[in-house]
mmCIF file of C-alpha atoms in Angstrom:
data_model
loop_
_atom_site.group_PDB
_atom_site.id
_atom_site.type_symbol
_atom_site.label_atom_id
_atom_site.label_comp_id
_atom_site.label_asym_id
_atom_site.label_seq_id
_atom_site.Cartn_x
_atom_site.Cartn_y
_atom_site.Cartn_z
ATOM 1 C CA MET A 59 14.029 5.270 10.938
ATOM 2 C CA ALA A 60 14.660 1.955 12.317
ATOM 3 C CA ASP A 61 18.419 2.161 11.449
ATOM 4 C CA GLY A 62 18.827 5.758 12.387
ATOM 5 C CA LEU A 63 16.654 7.636 14.730
ATOM 6 C CA LEU A 64 15.245 4.869 16.822
ATOM 7 C CA LYS A 65 18.831 3.090 16.870
ATOM 8 C CA ARG A 66 20.398 6.119 18.307
ATOM 9 C CA MET A 67 17.633 6.429 20.794
ATOM 10 C CA GLY A 68 18.551 2.967 22.055
ATOM 11 C CA ILE A 69 15.568 1.285 20.625
ATOM 12 C CA ASP A 70 16.174 -2.202 18.953
ATOM 13 C CA ILE A 71 14.138 -2.889 15.973
ATOM 14 C CA GLU A 72 13.918 -6.363 14.491
ATOM 15 C CA THR A 73 12.300 -6.871 10.966
ATOM 16 C CA TYR A 74 10.121 -10.246 10.194
ATOM 17 C CA ASP A 75 8.597 -11.645 7.365
ATOM 18 C CA PRO A 76 5.136 -10.204 6.936
ATOM 19 C CA LEU A 77 3.716 -13.368 5.987
ATOM 20 C CA ILE A 78 4.853 -14.887 9.579
ATOM 21 C CA GLY A 79 1.163 -14.805 10.989
ATOM 22 C CA ALA A 80 1.217 -16.741 14.314
ATOM 23 C CA GLY A 81 5.063 -17.421 13.620
ATOM 24 C CA ILE A 82 5.875 -14.046 15.189
ATOM 25 C CA ALA A 83 5.433 -15.456 18.884
ATOM 26 C CA GLY A 84 8.992 -17.059 18.377
ATOM 27 C CA ARG A 85 10.452 -13.412 17.678
ATOM 28 C CA ILE A 86 8.827 -11.662 20.745
ATOM 29 C CA ARG A 87 11.342 -11.352 23.372
ATOM 30 C CA PRO A 88 11.335 -9.868 27.298
ATOM 31 C CA ASN A 89 11.822 -6.454 25.953
ATOM 32 C CA THR A 90 9.519 -6.427 23.058
ATOM 33 C CA ALA A 91 7.348 -3.323 23.255
ATOM 34 C CA LEU A 92 5.405 -3.109 20.068
ATOM 35 C CA ALA A 93 4.537 -5.410 16.952
ATOM 36 C CA TRP A 94 4.203 -3.053 13.949
ATOM 37 C CA THR A 95 2.084 -4.240 10.908
ATOM 38 C CA GLU A 96 0.915 -2.896 7.508
ATOM 39 C CA SER A 97 -1.460 -4.699 5.435
ATOM 40 C CA PRO A 98 -1.431 -4.958 2.442
ATOM 41 C CA GLY A 99 2.423 -3.922 2.108
ATOM 42 C CA SER A 100 2.547 -0.503 0.245
ATOM 43 C CA VAL A 101 4.841 -1.761 -2.724
ATOM 44 C CA THR A 102 4.901 -5.614 -2.811
ATOM 45 C CA ARG A 103 1.350 -6.188 -1.307
ATOM 46 C CA GLU A 104 1.712 -8.771 1.246
ATOM 47 C CA VAL A 105 -1.465 -9.342 3.032
ATOM 48 C CA GLN A 106 -0.592 -10.048 6.935
ATOM 49 C CA ASP A 107 -2.494 -12.259 9.086
ATOM 50 C CA VAL A 108 -3.348 -9.563 11.287
ATOM 51 C CA PRO A 109 -5.766 -11.503 13.785
ATOM 52 C CA ALA A 110 -2.806 -14.323 14.235
ATOM 53 C CA ILE A 111 -0.188 -11.599 14.869
ATOM 54 C CA VAL A 112 -2.705 -10.058 17.436
ATOM 55 C CA ALA A 113 -3.344 -13.381 19.252
ATOM 56 C CA ALA A 114 0.356 -14.207 19.579
ATOM 57 C CA ALA A 115 1.374 -10.529 20.564
ATOM 58 C CA HIS A 116 -1.467 -10.134 23.210
ATOM 59 C CA ALA A 117 -0.470 -13.408 24.782
ATOM 60 C CA ARG A 118 2.686 -11.859 25.630
ATOM 61 C CA GLY A 119 1.446 -8.698 26.614
ATOM 62 C CA VAL A 120 2.599 -6.693 23.570
ATOM 63 C CA PRO A 121 0.580 -4.191 21.851
ATOM 64 C CA VAL A 122 -0.129 -4.193 17.894
ATOM 65 C CA ALA A 123 -0.113 -0.918 15.627
ATOM 66 C CA LEU A 124 -1.245 -0.948 11.999
ATOM 67 C CA ASP A 125 -0.528 1.488 9.149
ATOM 68 C CA ASN A 126 -4.218 1.230 7.854
ATOM 69 C CA THR A 127 -3.637 3.938 5.111
ATOM 70 C CA TYR A 128 -4.139 1.721 2.021
ATOM 71 C CA MET A 129 -7.633 0.713 3.475
ATOM 72 C CA ALA A 130 -8.493 4.194 4.470
ATOM 73 C CA GLY A 131 -9.889 3.094 7.757
ATOM 74 C CA VAL A 132 -12.846 1.955 5.893
ATOM 75 C CA TYR A 133 -12.009 -1.550 4.121
ATOM 76 C CA PHE A 134 -10.262 -2.911 7.188
ATOM 77 C CA ASP A 135 -11.655 -2.622 10.894
ATOM 78 C CA ALA A 136 -8.541 -2.450 12.770
ATOM 79 C CA PHE A 137 -10.055 -2.461 15.963
ATOM 80 C CA ALA A 138 -12.443 -5.362 15.388
ATOM 81 C CA HIS A 139 -9.425 -7.222 14.445
ATOM 82 C CA GLY A 140 -7.833 -6.601 17.930
ATOM 83 C CA VAL A 141 -5.325 -3.924 16.931
ATOM 84 C CA GLY A 142 -4.451 -1.381 19.569
ATOM 85 C CA ILE A 143 -3.064 1.385 17.374
ATOM 86 C CA SER A 144 -4.377 2.321 14.008
ATOM 87 C CA MET A 145 -2.398 4.951 11.905
ATOM 88 C CA GLN A 146 -3.141 6.643 8.831
ATOM 89 C CA ALA A 147 -1.743 8.958 6.355
ATOM 90 C CA LEU A 148 -4.511 11.331 5.833
ATOM 91 C CA THR A 149 -2.423 12.726 2.841
ATOM 92 C CA LYS A 150 -3.826 9.992 0.929
ATOM 93 C CA TYR A 151 -7.458 8.880 0.623
ATOM 94 C CA VAL A 152 -8.989 11.288 3.340
ATOM 95 C CA GLY A 153 -7.582 14.267 1.924
ATOM 96 C CA GLY A 154 -7.966 12.769 -1.590
ATOM 97 C CA HIS A 155 -6.596 15.747 -3.677
ATOM 98 C CA SER A 156 -2.930 15.590 -3.134
ATOM 99 C CA ASP A 157 -2.988 18.869 -1.313
ATOM 100 C CA LEU A 158 -2.865 17.787 2.178
ATOM 101 C CA LEU A 159 0.013 16.715 4.591
ATOM 102 C CA LEU A 160 -1.521 15.163 7.657
ATOM 103 C CA GLY A 161 -1.703 12.020 9.638
ATOM 104 C CA SER A 162 -3.789 10.252 12.322
ATOM 105 C CA VAL A 163 -3.120 8.020 15.207
ATOM 106 C CA SER A 164 -6.226 6.435 16.520
ATOM 107 C CA VAL A 165 -6.127 4.015 19.712
ATOM 108 C CA ASN A 166 -8.840 1.478 21.178
ATOM 109 C CA SER A 167 -8.502 2.149 24.806
ATOM 110 C CA LYS A 168 -8.158 4.799 27.392
ATOM 111 C CA ALA A 169 -4.993 3.462 28.989
ATOM 112 C CA MET A 170 -3.467 3.370 25.083
ATOM 113 C CA PHE A 171 -4.684 7.031 24.895
ATOM 114 C CA GLU A 172 -2.878 8.109 27.917
ATOM 115 C CA ARG A 173 0.425 6.586 26.712
ATOM 116 C CA VAL A 174 0.062 8.018 23.143
ATOM 117 C CA GLY A 175 -1.629 11.222 23.978
ATOM 118 C CA SER A 176 1.365 11.887 26.465
ATOM 119 C CA ALA A 177 3.960 11.443 23.791
ATOM 120 C CA PHE A 178 2.139 13.680 21.539
ATOM 121 C CA ALA A 179 1.879 16.346 23.904
ATOM 122 C CA ASP A 180 5.636 16.050 24.860
ATOM 123 C CA LEU A 181 6.723 16.469 21.169
ATOM 124 C CA GLY A 182 4.686 19.472 20.316
ATOM 125 C CA MET A 183 2.869 17.916 17.777
ATOM 126 C CA GLY A 184 -0.147 19.821 16.323
ATOM 127 C CA ALA A 185 -2.142 20.171 13.029
ATOM 128 C CA SER A 186 -3.496 23.503 11.598
ATOM 129 C CA PRO A 187 -7.054 24.310 11.204
ATOM 130 C CA ASP A 188 -6.451 24.621 7.584
ATOM 131 C CA ASP A 189 -5.150 21.150 7.338
ATOM 132 C CA CYS A 190 -8.130 19.798 9.560
ATOM 133 C CA SER A 191 -10.729 21.533 7.217
ATOM 134 C CA LEU A 192 -9.237 19.819 4.091
ATOM 135 C CA ALA A 193 -9.455 16.461 5.541
ATOM 136 C CA LEU A 194 -12.931 17.132 6.737
ATOM 137 C CA ARG A 195 -13.795 18.336 3.185
ATOM 138 C CA GLY A 196 -12.317 15.052 2.005
ATOM 139 C CA LEU A 197 -14.462 12.918 4.200
ATOM 140 C CA GLN A 198 -17.470 14.145 2.525
ATOM 141 C CA THR A 199 -16.601 12.504 -0.892
ATOM 142 C CA LEU A 200 -14.558 9.380 0.659
ATOM 143 C CA GLY A 201 -17.270 6.885 0.132
ATOM 144 C CA GLN A 202 -17.729 7.778 -3.491
ATOM 145 C CA ARG A 203 -14.265 8.084 -4.432
ATOM 146 C CA LEU A 204 -13.220 4.623 -2.788
ATOM 147 C CA GLU A 205 -16.004 2.991 -4.726
ATOM 148 C CA ARG A 206 -14.948 4.394 -7.993
ATOM 149 C CA LEU A 207 -11.109 3.886 -7.402
ATOM 150 C CA GLN A 208 -11.914 0.196 -6.322
ATOM 151 C CA ALA A 209 -13.666 -0.477 -9.670
ATOM 152 C CA SER A 210 -11.230 1.293 -11.928
ATOM 153 C CA THR A 211 -8.335 -0.222 -10.246
ATOM 154 C CA LEU A 212 -9.738 -3.361 -10.827
ATOM 155 C CA ALA A 213 -10.535 -3.008 -14.527
ATOM 156 C CA VAL A 214 -6.562 -2.065 -14.959
ATOM 157 C CA ALA A 215 -5.294 -4.748 -12.945
ATOM 158 C CA ARG A 216 -7.324 -7.434 -14.691
ATOM 159 C CA TRP A 217 -6.214 -6.094 -17.799
ATOM 160 C CA LEU A 218 -2.810 -6.090 -16.993
ATOM 161 C CA HIS A 219 -3.125 -9.741 -15.779
ATOM 162 C CA LEU A 220 -3.727 -10.872 -19.312
ATOM 163 C CA GLN A 221 -0.825 -9.374 -20.795
ATOM 164 C CA ASP A 222 2.177 -11.597 -21.993
ATOM 165 C CA CYS A 223 4.805 -9.018 -21.091
ATOM 166 C CA ILE A 224 3.377 -9.164 -17.077
ATOM 167 C CA ALA A 225 4.452 -11.924 -14.814
ATOM 168 C CA THR A 226 2.730 -11.203 -11.783
ATOM 169 C CA VAL A 227 0.172 -8.566 -10.689
ATOM 170 C CA LEU A 228 0.348 -7.773 -6.981
ATOM 171 C CA HIS A 229 -3.351 -6.860 -6.234
ATOM 172 C CA PRO A 230 -4.953 -8.687 -3.311
ATOM 173 C CA ALA A 231 -8.400 -8.911 -4.563
ATOM 174 C CA LEU A 232 -7.128 -10.880 -7.720
ATOM 175 C CA PRO A 233 -7.359 -14.458 -6.694
ATOM 176 C CA SER A 234 -3.951 -15.223 -8.581
ATOM 177 C CA CYS A 235 -2.369 -12.850 -6.208
ATOM 178 C CA PRO A 236 -0.444 -14.158 -2.812
ATOM 179 C CA GLY A 237 -2.609 -13.628 0.113
ATOM 180 C CA HIS A 238 -5.827 -13.243 -1.638
ATOM 181 C CA GLU A 239 -7.503 -15.678 0.795
ATOM 182 C CA LEU A 240 -6.711 -13.580 3.757
ATOM 183 C CA TRP A 241 -7.790 -10.504 1.970
ATOM 184 C CA LYS A 242 -11.086 -12.264 1.197
ATOM 185 C CA ARG A 243 -11.361 -13.135 4.913
ATOM 186 C CA ASP A 244 -10.451 -9.875 6.619
ATOM 187 C CA PHE A 245 -11.119 -6.979 4.251
ATOM 188 C CA THR A 246 -14.413 -5.647 2.441
ATOM 189 C CA GLY A 247 -12.919 -3.996 -0.406
ATOM 190 C CA ALA A 248 -10.007 -2.653 -2.026
ATOM 191 C CA THR A 249 -8.385 0.838 -3.219
ATOM 192 C CA SER A 250 -6.157 2.259 -5.779
ATOM 193 C CA VAL A 251 -2.671 0.898 -5.391
ATOM 194 C CA PHE A 252 -1.218 -2.265 -6.738
ATOM 195 C CA SER A 253 2.293 -3.251 -8.262
ATOM 196 C CA VAL A 254 3.152 -5.397 -11.246
ATOM 197 C CA VAL A 255 6.182 -7.230 -12.067
ATOM 198 C CA PHE A 256 7.463 -7.552 -15.652
ATOM 199 C CA GLN A 257 8.371 -10.891 -17.115
ATOM 200 C CA GLU A 258 12.294 -11.670 -16.624
ATOM 201 C CA SER A 259 12.672 -10.983 -20.304
ATOM 202 C CA VAL A 260 12.000 -7.367 -19.932
ATOM 203 C CA THR A 261 15.091 -5.494 -18.946
ATOM 204 C CA ALA A 262 15.210 -2.446 -16.472
ATOM 205 C CA GLU A 263 15.931 -0.075 -19.204
ATOM 206 C CA GLN A 264 12.702 -0.962 -21.055
ATOM 207 C CA VAL A 265 10.749 -0.685 -17.600
ATOM 208 C CA ASN A 266 12.059 2.940 -17.430
ATOM 209 C CA ALA A 267 11.197 3.348 -21.120
ATOM 210 C CA PHE A 268 7.838 2.383 -20.622
ATOM 211 C CA ILE A 269 7.431 4.772 -17.515
ATOM 212 C CA ASP A 270 8.575 7.636 -19.639
ATOM 213 C CA ALA A 271 6.197 6.640 -22.396
ATOM 214 C CA LEU A 272 3.272 6.876 -19.916
ATOM 215 C CA ARG A 273 1.090 10.061 -20.539
ATOM 216 C CA MET A 274 -1.724 9.774 -17.920
ATOM 217 C CA PHE A 275 0.178 7.993 -15.223
ATOM 218 C CA ARG A 276 2.515 10.627 -13.632
ATOM 219 C CA ILE A 277 5.626 9.941 -11.779
ATOM 220 C CA GLY A 278 5.001 9.867 -7.972
ATOM 221 C CA MET A 279 5.566 8.277 -4.845
ATOM 222 C CA SER A 280 2.173 9.344 -3.035
ATOM 223 C CA TRP A 281 -1.225 8.030 -3.957
ATOM 224 C CA GLY A 282 -4.896 8.031 -3.070
ATOM 225 C CA GLY A 283 -5.522 11.561 -5.045
ATOM 226 C CA THR A 284 -7.274 12.165 -8.225
ATOM 227 C CA SER A 285 -4.545 11.633 -10.453
ATOM 228 C CA SER A 286 -2.832 8.374 -11.591
ATOM 229 C CA LEU A 287 0.618 7.742 -10.588
ATOM 230 C CA VAL A 288 3.524 5.353 -11.232
ATOM 231 C CA MET A 289 6.661 4.511 -9.338
ATOM 232 C CA PRO A 290 9.561 2.209 -10.312
ATOM 233 C CA TYR A 291 11.544 0.309 -7.480
ATOM 234 C CA PRO A 292 14.910 -0.380 -9.250
ATOM 235 C CA ASP A 293 16.625 -1.641 -6.082
ATOM 236 C CA LEU A 294 13.781 -3.089 -4.199
ATOM 237 C CA ALA A 295 14.621 -6.674 -2.788
ATOM 238 C CA ARG A 296 12.553 -8.876 -0.249
ATOM 239 C CA PRO A 297 13.591 -11.997 1.598
ATOM 240 C CA ASN A 298 14.444 -14.550 -1.211
ATOM 241 C CA ARG A 299 13.069 -12.233 -4.031
ATOM 242 C CA HIS A 300 14.972 -9.688 -6.208
ATOM 243 C CA TYR A 301 12.826 -7.783 -8.809
ATOM 244 C CA ARG A 302 15.812 -6.450 -10.707
ATOM 245 C CA GLY A 303 13.980 -3.301 -11.768
ATOM 246 C CA ARG A 304 11.063 -5.147 -13.208
ATOM 247 C CA LEU A 305 8.575 -4.103 -10.518
ATOM 248 C CA VAL A 306 6.467 -1.010 -10.845
ATOM 249 C CA ARG A 307 3.807 0.497 -8.330
ATOM 250 C CA LEU A 308 0.770 2.093 -9.975
ATOM 251 C CA ASN A 309 -1.915 4.246 -8.333
ATOM 252 C CA VAL A 310 -5.120 4.765 -10.381
ATOM 253 C CA GLY A 311 -6.863 7.879 -10.147
ATOM 254 C CA LEU A 312 -10.399 9.080 -11.044
ATOM 255 C CA GLU A 313 -9.655 9.066 -14.822
ATOM 256 C CA ALA A 314 -11.532 6.741 -17.053
ATOM 257 C CA PRO A 315 -10.166 3.135 -16.671
ATOM 258 C CA GLU A 316 -10.613 2.710 -20.432
ATOM 259 C CA ASP A 317 -8.076 5.657 -21.069
ATOM 260 C CA LEU A 318 -5.680 4.393 -18.625
ATOM 261 C CA ILE A 319 -5.266 1.104 -20.416
ATOM 262 C CA ALA A 320 -4.928 2.754 -23.512
ATOM 263 C CA ASP A 321 -2.001 4.896 -22.161
ATOM 264 C CA LEU A 322 -0.536 1.621 -20.475
ATOM 265 C CA ARG A 323 -0.802 -0.123 -24.098
ATOM 266 C CA GLN A 324 0.939 2.521 -26.069
ATOM 267 C CA ALA A 325 3.700 2.876 -23.516
ATOM 268 C CA MET A 326 4.309 -1.078 -23.533
ATOM 269 C CA ALA A 327 4.547 -0.792 -27.601
ATOM 270 C CA ARG A 328 6.774 2.295 -27.505
ATOM 271 C CA ALA A 329 9.015 0.624 -24.877
ATOM 272 C CA ALA A 330 9.079 -2.357 -27.118
ATOM 273 C CA ILE A 331 7.835 -4.648 -24.336
ATOM 274 C CA GLN A 332 4.923 -5.691 -26.102
ATOM 275 C CA GLU A 333 4.050 -5.611 -29.887
ATOM 276 C CA PRO A 334 0.964 -3.388 -30.435
ATOM 277 C CA ALA A 335 -0.803 -6.332 -32.368
ATOM 278 C CA ALA A 336 -0.267 -8.564 -29.330
ATOM 279 C CA VAL A 337 -2.257 -6.137 -27.049
ATOM 280 C CA ALA A 338 -4.993 -4.999 -29.653
#
């Protein structure tokens, strides 16, 4: 969207290191209209210092928007941290059953509502009553599902952290994950999505074989539903980092975590990433 639609509309987009924090002040120009954030990042899990970004942006009169989907609007209070616009893909945790396409944009002031609301009306956007009813249904079980997803995901992530074939587990609730201190300061919980980076000795072909060998984790881009999902990112690069096909994102669903761990174990063995005896 940044390089396509917005560029064609004459809107300049400048990307920044998500770990920039207060340093974003040096990137704000006279025509900067918005600072967009997402924390944690949906693939590589960078935890942004949102309060520092908000302070720097507000000092220059720039509003801050946040994609708060990962925290379902529950485990991170966007407005309490100074964010003016909070977006969620309600398709994920609020829907909760992978049968809904819906999103929300919430604002923290009447002035912002008038700006966003007029754009909403001009674009003719709307949601059907059926879609809204599914979101309302999902809200009734959201708290219970988030608690289960958090516990199961931590169990799986901690198991993966102990495996010799894994170089890094990118889950901000783990002390070993970059950004953990910010997560502990600003967040009240974690949800179901995290990533792993395999050791450099593991090839991209082995990663693909591992994914194909999984039986309970289905290949899928989305997350936040009842089923566990897996997604490879073979071409993903970040500043000063290239994962060379060794990064895999997992979404843990409502299945028993011990069954998911058993599935990961057998897939590692079948892909010859790790010997069965080493993970027994």
